């Protein structure tokens, strides 16, 4: 800590204070996450915090971590303060975003149960999320995941003859995953029977 005050001609260092978790500028889907910090001072007196509006300070009994808070969706700015018996004070800040909403994902085409002769039929989907991170798809077996740029369709594939089931996935920066979208279509490459 730095030199914060003068008591009877002696300099007093402010408490050492650092927020350890969450990491600054991160996203979380855990709306009950704890804000953990470390504080050290030989004459530590009290700790408190404020969030978002900074209009109310909340005392942290025994300088305990911030627990039992249910954070609303969105960005939060949290400041923790500590002072010692000489009123030397220090502050640490963290910004984090709570995002508990899974990405909206819809397969637009082909319609489920489509029968087609097109072995290169496109799978068109739409995705919506404020903090989209990644999109991918897999075939019937689910053994191979294929990355696709979010917002771009699955094109240029050579689908095998028969039934194809394609699963499309999306996640956001908070780790919310939508894994509920799939479409099944049949590629019929056989000509008419004579």
mmCIF file with all atom_site columns, C-alpha atoms in Angstrom:
data_model
loop_
_atom_site.group_PDB
_atom_site.id
_atom_site.type_symbol
_atom_site.label_atom_id
_atom_site.label_alt_id
_atom_site.label_comp_id
_atom_site.label_asym_id
_atom_site.label_entity_id
_atom_site.label_seq_id
_atom_site.pdbx_PDB_ins_code
_atom_site.Cartn_x
_atom_site.Cartn_y
_atom_site.Cartn_z
_atom_site.occupancy
_atom_site.B_iso_or_equiv
_atom_site.pdbx_formal_charge
_atom_site.auth_seq_id
_atom_site.auth_comp_id
_atom_site.auth_asym_id
_atom_site.auth_atom_id
_atom_site.pdbx_PDB_model_num
ATOM 1   C CA . UNK A 1 1   ? 0.000   0.000   0.000   1.00 0.00 ? 1   UNK A CA 1
ATOM 2   C CA . UNK A 1 2   ? 1.020   3.623   -0.330  1.00 0.00 ? 2   UNK A CA 1
ATOM 3   C CA . UNK A 1 3   ? 1.555   6.284   2.308   1.00 0.00 ? 3   UNK A CA 1
ATOM 4   C CA . UNK A 1 4   ? -1.907  7.324   3.343   1.00 0.00 ? 4   UNK A CA 1
ATOM 5   C CA . UNK A 1 5   ? -1.584  9.477   6.425   1.00 0.00 ? 5   UNK A CA 1
ATOM 6   C CA . UNK A 1 6   ? 0.558   10.782  9.248   1.00 0.00 ? 6   UNK A CA 1
ATOM 7   C CA . UNK A 1 7   ? -0.033  9.740   12.843  1.00 0.00 ? 7   UNK A CA 1
ATOM 8   C CA . UNK A 1 8   ? 2.196   11.344  15.471  1.00 0.00 ? 8   UNK A CA 1
ATOM 9   C CA . UNK A 1 9   ? 4.925   11.932  12.896  1.00 0.00 ? 9   UNK A CA 1
ATOM 10  C CA . UNK A 1 10  ? 4.862   8.291   11.685  1.00 0.00 ? 10  UNK A CA 1
ATOM 11  C CA . UNK A 1 11  ? 3.695   7.302   8.195   1.00 0.00 ? 11  UNK A CA 1
ATOM 12  C CA . UNK A 1 12  ? 0.986   4.696   8.042   1.00 0.00 ? 12  UNK A CA 1
ATOM 13  C CA . UNK A 1 13  ? 0.592   2.415   5.058   1.00 0.00 ? 13  UNK A CA 1
ATOM 14  C CA . UNK A 1 14  ? -2.877  1.750   3.716   1.00 0.00 ? 14  UNK A CA 1
ATOM 15  C CA . UNK A 1 15  ? -4.099  -1.851  3.846   1.00 0.00 ? 15  UNK A CA 1
ATOM 16  C CA . UNK A 1 16  ? -3.013  -4.127  0.990   1.00 0.00 ? 16  UNK A CA 1
ATOM 17  C CA . UNK A 1 17  ? -6.218  -4.913  -0.884  1.00 0.00 ? 17  UNK A CA 1
ATOM 18  C CA . UNK A 1 18  ? -6.844  -6.812  -4.122  1.00 0.00 ? 18  UNK A CA 1
ATOM 19  C CA . UNK A 1 19  ? -9.948  -8.375  -5.682  1.00 0.00 ? 19  UNK A CA 1
ATOM 20  C CA . UNK A 1 20  ? -8.944  -11.900 -6.725  1.00 0.00 ? 20  UNK A CA 1
ATOM 21  C CA . UNK A 1 21  ? -12.215 -13.130 -8.265  1.00 0.00 ? 21  UNK A CA 1
ATOM 22  C CA . UNK A 1 22  ? -13.893 -12.567 -10.621 1.00 0.00 ? 22  UNK A CA 1
ATOM 23  C CA . UNK A 1 23  ? -11.195 -11.468 -13.035 1.00 0.00 ? 23  UNK A CA 1
ATOM 24  C CA . UNK A 1 24  ? -11.780 -7.946  -14.317 1.00 0.00 ? 24  UNK A CA 1
ATOM 25  C CA . UNK A 1 25  ? -13.902 -7.591  -17.474 1.00 0.00 ? 25  UNK A CA 1
ATOM 26  C CA . UNK A 1 26  ? -15.133 -11.200 -17.506 1.00 0.00 ? 26  UNK A CA 1
ATOM 27  C CA . UNK A 1 27  ? -18.519 -12.793 -18.163 1.00 0.00 ? 27  UNK A CA 1
ATOM 28  C CA . UNK A 1 28  ? -20.273 -15.329 -15.950 1.00 0.00 ? 28  UNK A CA 1
ATOM 29  C CA . UNK A 1 29  ? -23.528 -17.255 -16.102 1.00 0.00 ? 29  UNK A CA 1
ATOM 30  C CA . UNK A 1 30  ? -23.417 -17.624 -12.293 1.00 0.00 ? 30  UNK A CA 1
ATOM 31  C CA . UNK A 1 31  ? -25.652 -14.870 -10.920 1.00 0.00 ? 31  UNK A CA 1
ATOM 32  C CA . UNK A 1 32  ? -24.691 -15.843 -7.358  1.00 0.00 ? 32  UNK A CA 1
ATOM 33  C CA . UNK A 1 33  ? -20.932 -15.622 -7.881  1.00 0.00 ? 33  UNK A CA 1
ATOM 34  C CA . UNK A 1 34  ? -18.850 -14.488 -4.921  1.00 0.00 ? 34  UNK A CA 1
ATOM 35  C CA . UNK A 1 35  ? -16.492 -11.541 -5.109  1.00 0.00 ? 35  UNK A CA 1
ATOM 36  C CA . UNK A 1 36  ? -13.338 -12.754 -3.372  1.00 0.00 ? 36  UNK A CA 1
ATOM 37  C CA . UNK A 1 37  ? -10.598 -10.416 -2.231  1.00 0.00 ? 37  UNK A CA 1
ATOM 38  C CA . UNK A 1 38  ? -7.524  -10.406 -0.046  1.00 0.00 ? 38  UNK A CA 1
ATOM 39  C CA . UNK A 1 39  ? -6.778  -7.730  2.490   1.00 0.00 ? 39  UNK A CA 1
ATOM 40  C CA . UNK A 1 40  ? -3.850  -7.342  4.833   1.00 0.00 ? 40  UNK A CA 1
ATOM 41  C CA . UNK A 1 41  ? -2.927  -4.756  7.456   1.00 0.00 ? 41  UNK A CA 1
ATOM 42  C CA . UNK A 1 42  ? -1.549  -5.094  10.977  1.00 0.00 ? 42  UNK A CA 1
ATOM 43  C CA . UNK A 1 43  ? -4.217  -2.706  12.283  1.00 0.00 ? 43  UNK A CA 1
ATOM 44  C CA . UNK A 1 44  ? -7.085  -3.567  9.917   1.00 0.00 ? 44  UNK A CA 1
ATOM 45  C CA . UNK A 1 45  ? -10.289 -1.914  11.078  1.00 0.00 ? 45  UNK A CA 1
ATOM 46  C CA . UNK A 1 46  ? -13.097 -2.415  8.550   1.00 0.00 ? 46  UNK A CA 1
ATOM 47  C CA . UNK A 1 47  ? -14.081 -3.345  5.003   1.00 0.00 ? 47  UNK A CA 1
ATOM 48  C CA . UNK A 1 48  ? -17.071 -2.408  2.879   1.00 0.00 ? 48  UNK A CA 1
ATOM 49  C CA . UNK A 1 49  ? -18.234 -2.455  -0.711  1.00 0.00 ? 49  UNK A CA 1
ATOM 50  C CA . UNK A 1 50  ? -20.506 -0.699  -3.135  1.00 0.00 ? 50  UNK A CA 1
ATOM 51  C CA . UNK A 1 51  ? -21.805 -1.787  -6.508  1.00 0.00 ? 51  UNK A CA 1
ATOM 52  C CA . UNK A 1 52  ? -23.155 -0.186  -9.654  1.00 0.00 ? 52  UNK A CA 1
ATOM 53  C CA . UNK A 1 53  ? -24.772 3.036   -8.406  1.00 0.00 ? 53  UNK A CA 1
ATOM 54  C CA . UNK A 1 54  ? -22.178 3.554   -5.653  1.00 0.00 ? 54  UNK A CA 1
ATOM 55  C CA . UNK A 1 55  ? -24.932 5.223   -3.605  1.00 0.00 ? 55  UNK A CA 1
ATOM 56  C CA . UNK A 1 56  ? -24.867 2.693   -0.766  1.00 0.00 ? 56  UNK A CA 1
ATOM 57  C CA . UNK A 1 57  ? -21.926 1.181   1.104   1.00 0.00 ? 57  UNK A CA 1
ATOM 58  C CA . UNK A 1 58  ? -22.394 -2.300  2.530   1.00 0.00 ? 58  UNK A CA 1
ATOM 59  C CA . UNK A 1 59  ? -20.264 -3.335  5.502   1.00 0.00 ? 59  UNK A CA 1
ATOM 60  C CA . UNK A 1 60  ? -18.390 -6.636  5.198   1.00 0.00 ? 60  UNK A CA 1
ATOM 61  C CA . UNK A 1 61  ? -18.376 -8.193  8.668   1.00 0.00 ? 61  UNK A CA 1
ATOM 62  C CA . UNK A 1 62  ? -14.883 -9.404  9.609   1.00 0.00 ? 62  UNK A CA 1
ATOM 63  C CA . UNK A 1 63  ? -13.740 -8.266  6.130   1.00 0.00 ? 63  UNK A CA 1
ATOM 64  C CA . UNK A 1 64  ? -15.356 -11.382 4.624   1.00 0.00 ? 64  UNK A CA 1
ATOM 65  C CA . UNK A 1 65  ? -15.785 -11.898 0.878   1.00 0.00 ? 65  UNK A CA 1
ATOM 66  C CA . UNK A 1 66  ? -18.930 -10.664 -0.859  1.00 0.00 ? 66  UNK A CA 1
ATOM 67  C CA . UNK A 1 67  ? -21.324 -13.626 -0.765  1.00 0.00 ? 67  UNK A CA 1
ATOM 68  C CA . UNK A 1 68  ? -25.090 -14.221 -0.785  1.00 0.00 ? 68  UNK A CA 1
ATOM 69  C CA . UNK A 1 69  ? -25.690 -11.599 -3.480  1.00 0.00 ? 69  UNK A CA 1
ATOM 70  C CA . UNK A 1 70  ? -27.899 -12.398 -6.451  1.00 0.00 ? 70  UNK A CA 1
ATOM 71  C CA . UNK A 1 71  ? -26.597 -10.260 -9.308  1.00 0.00 ? 71  UNK A CA 1
ATOM 72  C CA . UNK A 1 72  ? -29.049 -9.136  -11.993 1.00 0.00 ? 72  UNK A CA 1
ATOM 73  C CA . UNK A 1 73  ? -28.338 -9.570  -15.728 1.00 0.00 ? 73  UNK A CA 1
ATOM 74  C CA . UNK A 1 74  ? -25.822 -7.131  -17.091 1.00 0.00 ? 74  UNK A CA 1
ATOM 75  C CA . UNK A 1 75  ? -22.602 -5.391  -16.163 1.00 0.00 ? 75  UNK A CA 1
ATOM 76  C CA . UNK A 1 76  ? -21.607 -4.755  -12.555 1.00 0.00 ? 76  UNK A CA 1
ATOM 77  C CA . UNK A 1 77  ? -19.008 -2.370  -11.172 1.00 0.00 ? 77  UNK A CA 1
ATOM 78  C CA . UNK A 1 78  ? -17.926 -3.394  -7.669  1.00 0.00 ? 78  UNK A CA 1
ATOM 79  C CA . UNK A 1 79  ? -15.575 -1.456  -5.410  1.00 0.00 ? 79  UNK A CA 1
ATOM 80  C CA . UNK A 1 80  ? -14.188 -2.825  -2.149  1.00 0.00 ? 80  UNK A CA 1
ATOM 81  C CA . UNK A 1 81  ? -12.610 -0.568  0.459   1.00 0.00 ? 81  UNK A CA 1
ATOM 82  C CA . UNK A 1 82  ? -10.571 -1.305  3.573   1.00 0.00 ? 82  UNK A CA 1
ATOM 83  C CA . UNK A 1 83  ? -9.208  0.971   6.231   1.00 0.00 ? 83  UNK A CA 1
ATOM 84  C CA . UNK A 1 84  ? -7.061  0.556   9.300   1.00 0.00 ? 84  UNK A CA 1
ATOM 85  C CA . UNK A 1 85  ? -7.134  2.048   12.794  1.00 0.00 ? 85  UNK A CA 1
ATOM 86  C CA . UNK A 1 86  ? -5.198  5.102   11.527  1.00 0.00 ? 86  UNK A CA 1
ATOM 87  C CA . UNK A 1 87  ? -7.894  5.655   8.856   1.00 0.00 ? 87  UNK A CA 1
ATOM 88  C CA . UNK A 1 88  ? -5.498  4.791   6.053   1.00 0.00 ? 88  UNK A CA 1
ATOM 89  C CA . UNK A 1 89  ? -7.738  3.540   3.252   1.00 0.00 ? 89  UNK A CA 1
ATOM 90  C CA . UNK A 1 90  ? -7.355  1.500   0.063   1.00 0.00 ? 90  UNK A CA 1
ATOM 91  C CA . UNK A 1 91  ? -9.772  0.520   -2.723  1.00 0.00 ? 91  UNK A CA 1
ATOM 92  C CA . UNK A 1 92  ? -9.945  -2.231  -5.347  1.00 0.00 ? 92  UNK A CA 1
ATOM 93  C CA . UNK A 1 93  ? -12.407 -2.395  -8.259  1.00 0.00 ? 93  UNK A CA 1
ATOM 94  C CA . UNK A 1 94  ? -13.730 -5.062  -10.601 1.00 0.00 ? 94  UNK A CA 1
ATOM 95  C CA . UNK A 1 95  ? -16.113 -5.018  -13.550 1.00 0.00 ? 95  UNK A CA 1
ATOM 96  C CA . UNK A 1 96  ? -17.947 -8.214  -14.541 1.00 0.00 ? 96  UNK A CA 1
ATOM 97  C CA . UNK A 1 97  ? -21.029 -9.106  -16.568 1.00 0.00 ? 97  UNK A CA 1
ATOM 98  C CA . UNK A 1 98  ? -23.727 -11.600 -15.610 1.00 0.00 ? 98  UNK A CA 1
ATOM 99  C CA . UNK A 1 99  ? -25.277 -13.377 -18.587 1.00 0.00 ? 99  UNK A CA 1
ATOM 100 C CA . UNK A 1 100 ? -27.603 -16.297 -17.831 1.00 0.00 ? 100 UNK A CA 1
ATOM 101 C CA . UNK A 1 101 ? -29.458 -16.299 -21.161 1.00 0.00 ? 101 UNK A CA 1
ATOM 102 C CA . UNK A 1 102 ? -28.638 -18.994 -23.717 1.00 0.00 ? 102 UNK A CA 1
ATOM 103 C CA . UNK A 1 103 ? -28.180 -17.853 -27.317 1.00 0.00 ? 103 UNK A CA 1
ATOM 104 C CA . UNK A 1 104 ? -31.347 -17.894 -29.421 1.00 0.00 ? 104 UNK A CA 1
ATOM 105 C CA . UNK A 1 105 ? -30.828 -20.376 -32.243 1.00 0.00 ? 105 UNK A CA 1
ATOM 106 C CA . UNK A 1 106 ? -33.293 -21.412 -34.970 1.00 0.00 ? 106 UNK A CA 1
ATOM 107 C CA . UNK A 1 107 ? -32.717 -23.682 -37.972 1.00 0.00 ? 107 UNK A CA 1
ATOM 108 C CA . UNK A 1 108 ? -34.623 -21.953 -40.769 1.00 0.00 ? 108 UNK A CA 1
ATOM 109 C CA . UNK A 1 109 ? -34.158 -24.548 -43.505 1.00 0.00 ? 109 UNK A CA 1
ATOM 110 C CA . UNK A 1 110 ? -34.424 -27.169 -44.666 1.00 0.00 ? 110 UNK A CA 1
ATOM 111 C CA . UNK A 1 111 ? -37.664 -28.025 -42.931 1.00 0.00 ? 111 UNK A CA 1
ATOM 112 C CA . UNK A 1 112 ? -37.485 -31.084 -40.722 1.00 0.00 ? 112 UNK A CA 1
ATOM 113 C CA . UNK A 1 113 ? -38.283 -34.332 -42.622 1.00 0.00 ? 113 UNK A CA 1
ATOM 114 C CA . UNK A 1 114 ? -37.434 -32.770 -46.003 1.00 0.00 ? 114 UNK A CA 1
ATOM 115 C CA . UNK A 1 115 ? -36.715 -35.256 -48.801 1.00 0.00 ? 115 UNK A CA 1
ATOM 116 C CA . UNK A 1 116 ? -34.360 -33.847 -51.418 1.00 0.00 ? 116 UNK A CA 1
ATOM 117 C CA . UNK A 1 117 ? -32.138 -34.920 -54.294 1.00 0.00 ? 117 UNK A CA 1
ATOM 118 C CA . UNK A 1 118 ? -29.728 -32.039 -53.524 1.00 0.00 ? 118 UNK A CA 1
ATOM 119 C CA . UNK A 1 119 ? -26.604 -33.561 -51.941 1.00 0.00 ? 119 UNK A CA 1
ATOM 120 C CA . UNK A 1 120 ? -25.337 -30.032 -51.205 1.00 0.00 ? 120 UNK A CA 1
ATOM 121 C CA . UNK A 1 121 ? -28.472 -28.625 -49.563 1.00 0.00 ? 121 UNK A CA 1
ATOM 122 C CA . UNK A 1 122 ? -27.640 -25.690 -47.278 1.00 0.00 ? 122 UNK A CA 1
ATOM 123 C CA . UNK A 1 123 ? -28.566 -25.713 -43.602 1.00 0.00 ? 123 UNK A CA 1
ATOM 124 C CA . UNK A 1 124 ? -29.640 -22.150 -42.844 1.00 0.00 ? 124 UNK A CA 1
ATOM 125 C CA . UNK A 1 125 ? -29.861 -20.953 -39.247 1.00 0.00 ? 125 UNK A CA 1
ATOM 126 C CA . UNK A 1 126 ? -30.159 -17.710 -37.327 1.00 0.00 ? 126 UNK A CA 1
ATOM 127 C CA . UNK A 1 127 ? -28.417 -16.895 -34.083 1.00 0.00 ? 127 UNK A CA 1
ATOM 128 C CA . UNK A 1 128 ? -28.979 -14.078 -31.622 1.00 0.00 ? 128 UNK A CA 1
ATOM 129 C CA . UNK A 1 129 ? -27.092 -13.231 -28.444 1.00 0.00 ? 129 UNK A CA 1
ATOM 130 C CA . UNK A 1 130 ? -25.520 -10.064 -27.077 1.00 0.00 ? 130 UNK A CA 1
ATOM 131 C CA . UNK A 1 131 ? -22.274 -11.869 -26.249 1.00 0.00 ? 131 UNK A CA 1
ATOM 132 C CA . UNK A 1 132 ? -22.096 -14.645 -28.867 1.00 0.00 ? 132 UNK A CA 1
ATOM 133 C CA . UNK A 1 133 ? -18.804 -16.532 -28.814 1.00 0.00 ? 133 UNK A CA 1
ATOM 134 C CA . UNK A 1 134 ? -18.857 -19.600 -31.076 1.00 0.00 ? 134 UNK A CA 1
ATOM 135 C CA . UNK A 1 135 ? -21.057 -21.735 -33.327 1.00 0.00 ? 135 UNK A CA 1
ATOM 136 C CA . UNK A 1 136 ? -20.548 -25.304 -34.519 1.00 0.00 ? 136 UNK A CA 1
ATOM 137 C CA . UNK A 1 137 ? -22.409 -28.267 -35.942 1.00 0.00 ? 137 UNK A CA 1
ATOM 138 C CA . UNK A 1 138 ? -22.163 -32.030 -36.035 1.00 0.00 ? 138 UNK A CA 1
ATOM 139 C CA . UNK A 1 139 ? -23.685 -34.816 -38.082 1.00 0.00 ? 139 UNK A CA 1
ATOM 140 C CA . UNK A 1 140 ? -25.723 -37.863 -37.068 1.00 0.00 ? 140 UNK A CA 1
ATOM 141 C CA . UNK A 1 141 ? -22.989 -39.485 -35.036 1.00 0.00 ? 141 UNK A CA 1
ATOM 142 C CA . UNK A 1 142 ? -21.960 -36.370 -33.140 1.00 0.00 ? 142 UNK A CA 1
ATOM 143 C CA . UNK A 1 143 ? -18.371 -37.592 -33.439 1.00 0.00 ? 143 UNK A CA 1
ATOM 144 C CA . UNK A 1 144 ? -17.121 -34.617 -35.424 1.00 0.00 ? 144 UNK A CA 1
ATOM 145 C CA . UNK A 1 145 ? -17.768 -31.028 -34.475 1.00 0.00 ? 145 UNK A CA 1
ATOM 146 C CA . UNK A 1 146 ? -17.350 -28.532 -37.284 1.00 0.00 ? 146 UNK A CA 1
ATOM 147 C CA . UNK A 1 147 ? -16.861 -24.830 -36.560 1.00 0.00 ? 147 UNK A CA 1
ATOM 148 C CA . UNK A 1 148 ? -18.978 -22.354 -38.459 1.00 0.00 ? 148 UNK A CA 1
ATOM 149 C CA . UNK A 1 149 ? -18.862 -18.582 -38.240 1.00 0.00 ? 149 UNK A CA 1
ATOM 150 C CA . UNK A 1 150 ? -21.880 -17.451 -36.235 1.00 0.00 ? 150 UNK A CA 1
ATOM 151 C CA . UNK A 1 151 ? -24.395 -15.904 -38.585 1.00 0.00 ? 151 UNK A CA 1
ATOM 152 C CA . UNK A 1 152 ? -23.180 -17.885 -41.607 1.00 0.00 ? 152 UNK A CA 1
ATOM 153 C CA . UNK A 1 153 ? -25.027 -20.921 -42.893 1.00 0.00 ? 153 UNK A CA 1
ATOM 154 C CA . UNK A 1 154 ? -23.684 -24.456 -43.320 1.00 0.00 ? 154 UNK A CA 1
ATOM 155 C CA . UNK A 1 155 ? -22.836 -24.590 -47.019 1.00 0.00 ? 155 UNK A CA 1
ATOM 156 C CA . UNK A 1 156 ? -20.705 -26.597 -49.390 1.00 0.00 ? 156 UNK A CA 1
ATOM 157 C CA . UNK A 1 157 ? -21.262 -29.930 -47.689 1.00 0.00 ? 157 UNK A CA 1
ATOM 158 C CA . UNK A 1 158 ? -21.679 -33.170 -49.602 1.00 0.00 ? 158 UNK A CA 1
ATOM 159 C CA . UNK A 1 159 ? -24.403 -34.937 -47.643 1.00 0.00 ? 159 UNK A CA 1
ATOM 160 C CA . UNK A 1 160 ? -24.519 -38.702 -48.080 1.00 0.00 ? 160 UNK A CA 1
ATOM 161 C CA . UNK A 1 161 ? -27.560 -40.474 -49.458 1.00 0.00 ? 161 UNK A CA 1
ATOM 162 C CA . UNK A 1 162 ? -30.087 -41.423 -46.805 1.00 0.00 ? 162 UNK A CA 1
ATOM 163 C CA . UNK A 1 163 ? -31.153 -39.785 -43.570 1.00 0.00 ? 163 UNK A CA 1
ATOM 164 C CA . UNK A 1 164 ? -28.974 -36.932 -42.270 1.00 0.00 ? 164 UNK A CA 1
ATOM 165 C CA . UNK A 1 165 ? -29.483 -35.347 -38.863 1.00 0.00 ? 165 UNK A CA 1
ATOM 166 C CA . UNK A 1 166 ? -27.548 -32.130 -38.303 1.00 0.00 ? 166 UNK A CA 1
ATOM 167 C CA . UNK A 1 167 ? -27.174 -30.597 -34.842 1.00 0.00 ? 167 UNK A CA 1
ATOM 168 C CA . UNK A 1 168 ? -26.317 -26.883 -34.563 1.00 0.00 ? 168 UNK A CA 1
ATOM 169 C CA . UNK A 1 169 ? -24.837 -25.395 -31.378 1.00 0.00 ? 169 UNK A CA 1
ATOM 170 C CA . UNK A 1 170 ? -23.961 -21.932 -30.103 1.00 0.00 ? 170 UNK A CA 1
ATOM 171 C CA . UNK A 1 171 ? -22.415 -20.575 -26.945 1.00 0.00 ? 171 UNK A CA 1
ATOM 172 C CA . UNK A 1 172 ? -21.749 -17.128 -25.542 1.00 0.00 ? 172 UNK A CA 1
ATOM 173 C CA . UNK A 1 173 ? -18.850 -15.643 -23.614 1.00 0.00 ? 173 UNK A CA 1
ATOM 174 C CA . UNK A 1 174 ? -20.479 -16.581 -20.297 1.00 0.00 ? 174 UNK A CA 1
ATOM 175 C CA . UNK A 1 175 ? -20.550 -20.268 -21.271 1.00 0.00 ? 175 UNK A CA 1
ATOM 176 C CA . UNK A 1 176 ? -24.290 -20.533 -21.945 1.00 0.00 ? 176 UNK A CA 1
ATOM 177 C CA . UNK A 1 177 ? -24.815 -23.195 -24.640 1.00 0.00 ? 177 UNK A CA 1
ATOM 178 C CA . UNK A 1 178 ? -27.830 -23.767 -26.859 1.00 0.00 ? 178 UNK A CA 1
ATOM 179 C CA . UNK A 1 179 ? -27.621 -27.402 -27.933 1.00 0.00 ? 179 UNK A CA 1
ATOM 180 C CA . UNK A 1 180 ? -31.285 -28.033 -28.660 1.00 0.00 ? 180 UNK A CA 1
ATOM 181 C CA . UNK A 1 181 ? -31.497 -27.373 -32.405 1.00 0.00 ? 181 UNK A CA 1
ATOM 182 C CA . UNK A 1 182 ? -31.367 -30.084 -35.028 1.00 0.00 ? 182 UNK A CA 1
ATOM 183 C CA . UNK A 1 183 ? -32.854 -30.893 -38.386 1.00 0.00 ? 183 UNK A CA 1
ATOM 184 C CA . UNK A 1 184 ? -33.307 -34.240 -40.142 1.00 0.00 ? 184 UNK A CA 1
ATOM 185 C CA . UNK A 1 185 ? -33.539 -34.511 -43.914 1.00 0.00 ? 185 UNK A CA 1
ATOM 186 C CA . UNK A 1 186 ? -33.259 -37.331 -46.403 1.00 0.00 ? 186 UNK A CA 1
ATOM 187 C CA . UNK A 1 187 ? -31.061 -37.192 -49.470 1.00 0.00 ? 187 UNK A CA 1
ATOM 188 C CA . UNK A 1 188 ? -32.571 -39.389 -52.170 1.00 0.00 ? 188 UNK A CA 1
ATOM 189 C CA . UNK A 1 189 ? -30.002 -39.963 -54.938 1.00 0.00 ? 189 UNK A CA 1
ATOM 190 C CA . UNK A 1 190 ? -31.729 -42.955 -56.492 1.00 0.00 ? 190 UNK A CA 1
ATOM 191 C CA . UNK A 1 191 ? -33.617 -42.341 -59.722 1.00 0.00 ? 191 UNK A CA 1
ATOM 192 C CA . UNK A 1 192 ? -37.162 -43.520 -60.221 1.00 0.00 ? 192 UNK A CA 1
ATOM 193 C CA . UNK A 1 193 ? -37.675 -47.267 -60.430 1.00 0.00 ? 193 UNK A CA 1
ATOM 194 C CA . UNK A 1 194 ? -38.325 -48.578 -63.910 1.00 0.00 ? 194 UNK A CA 1
#
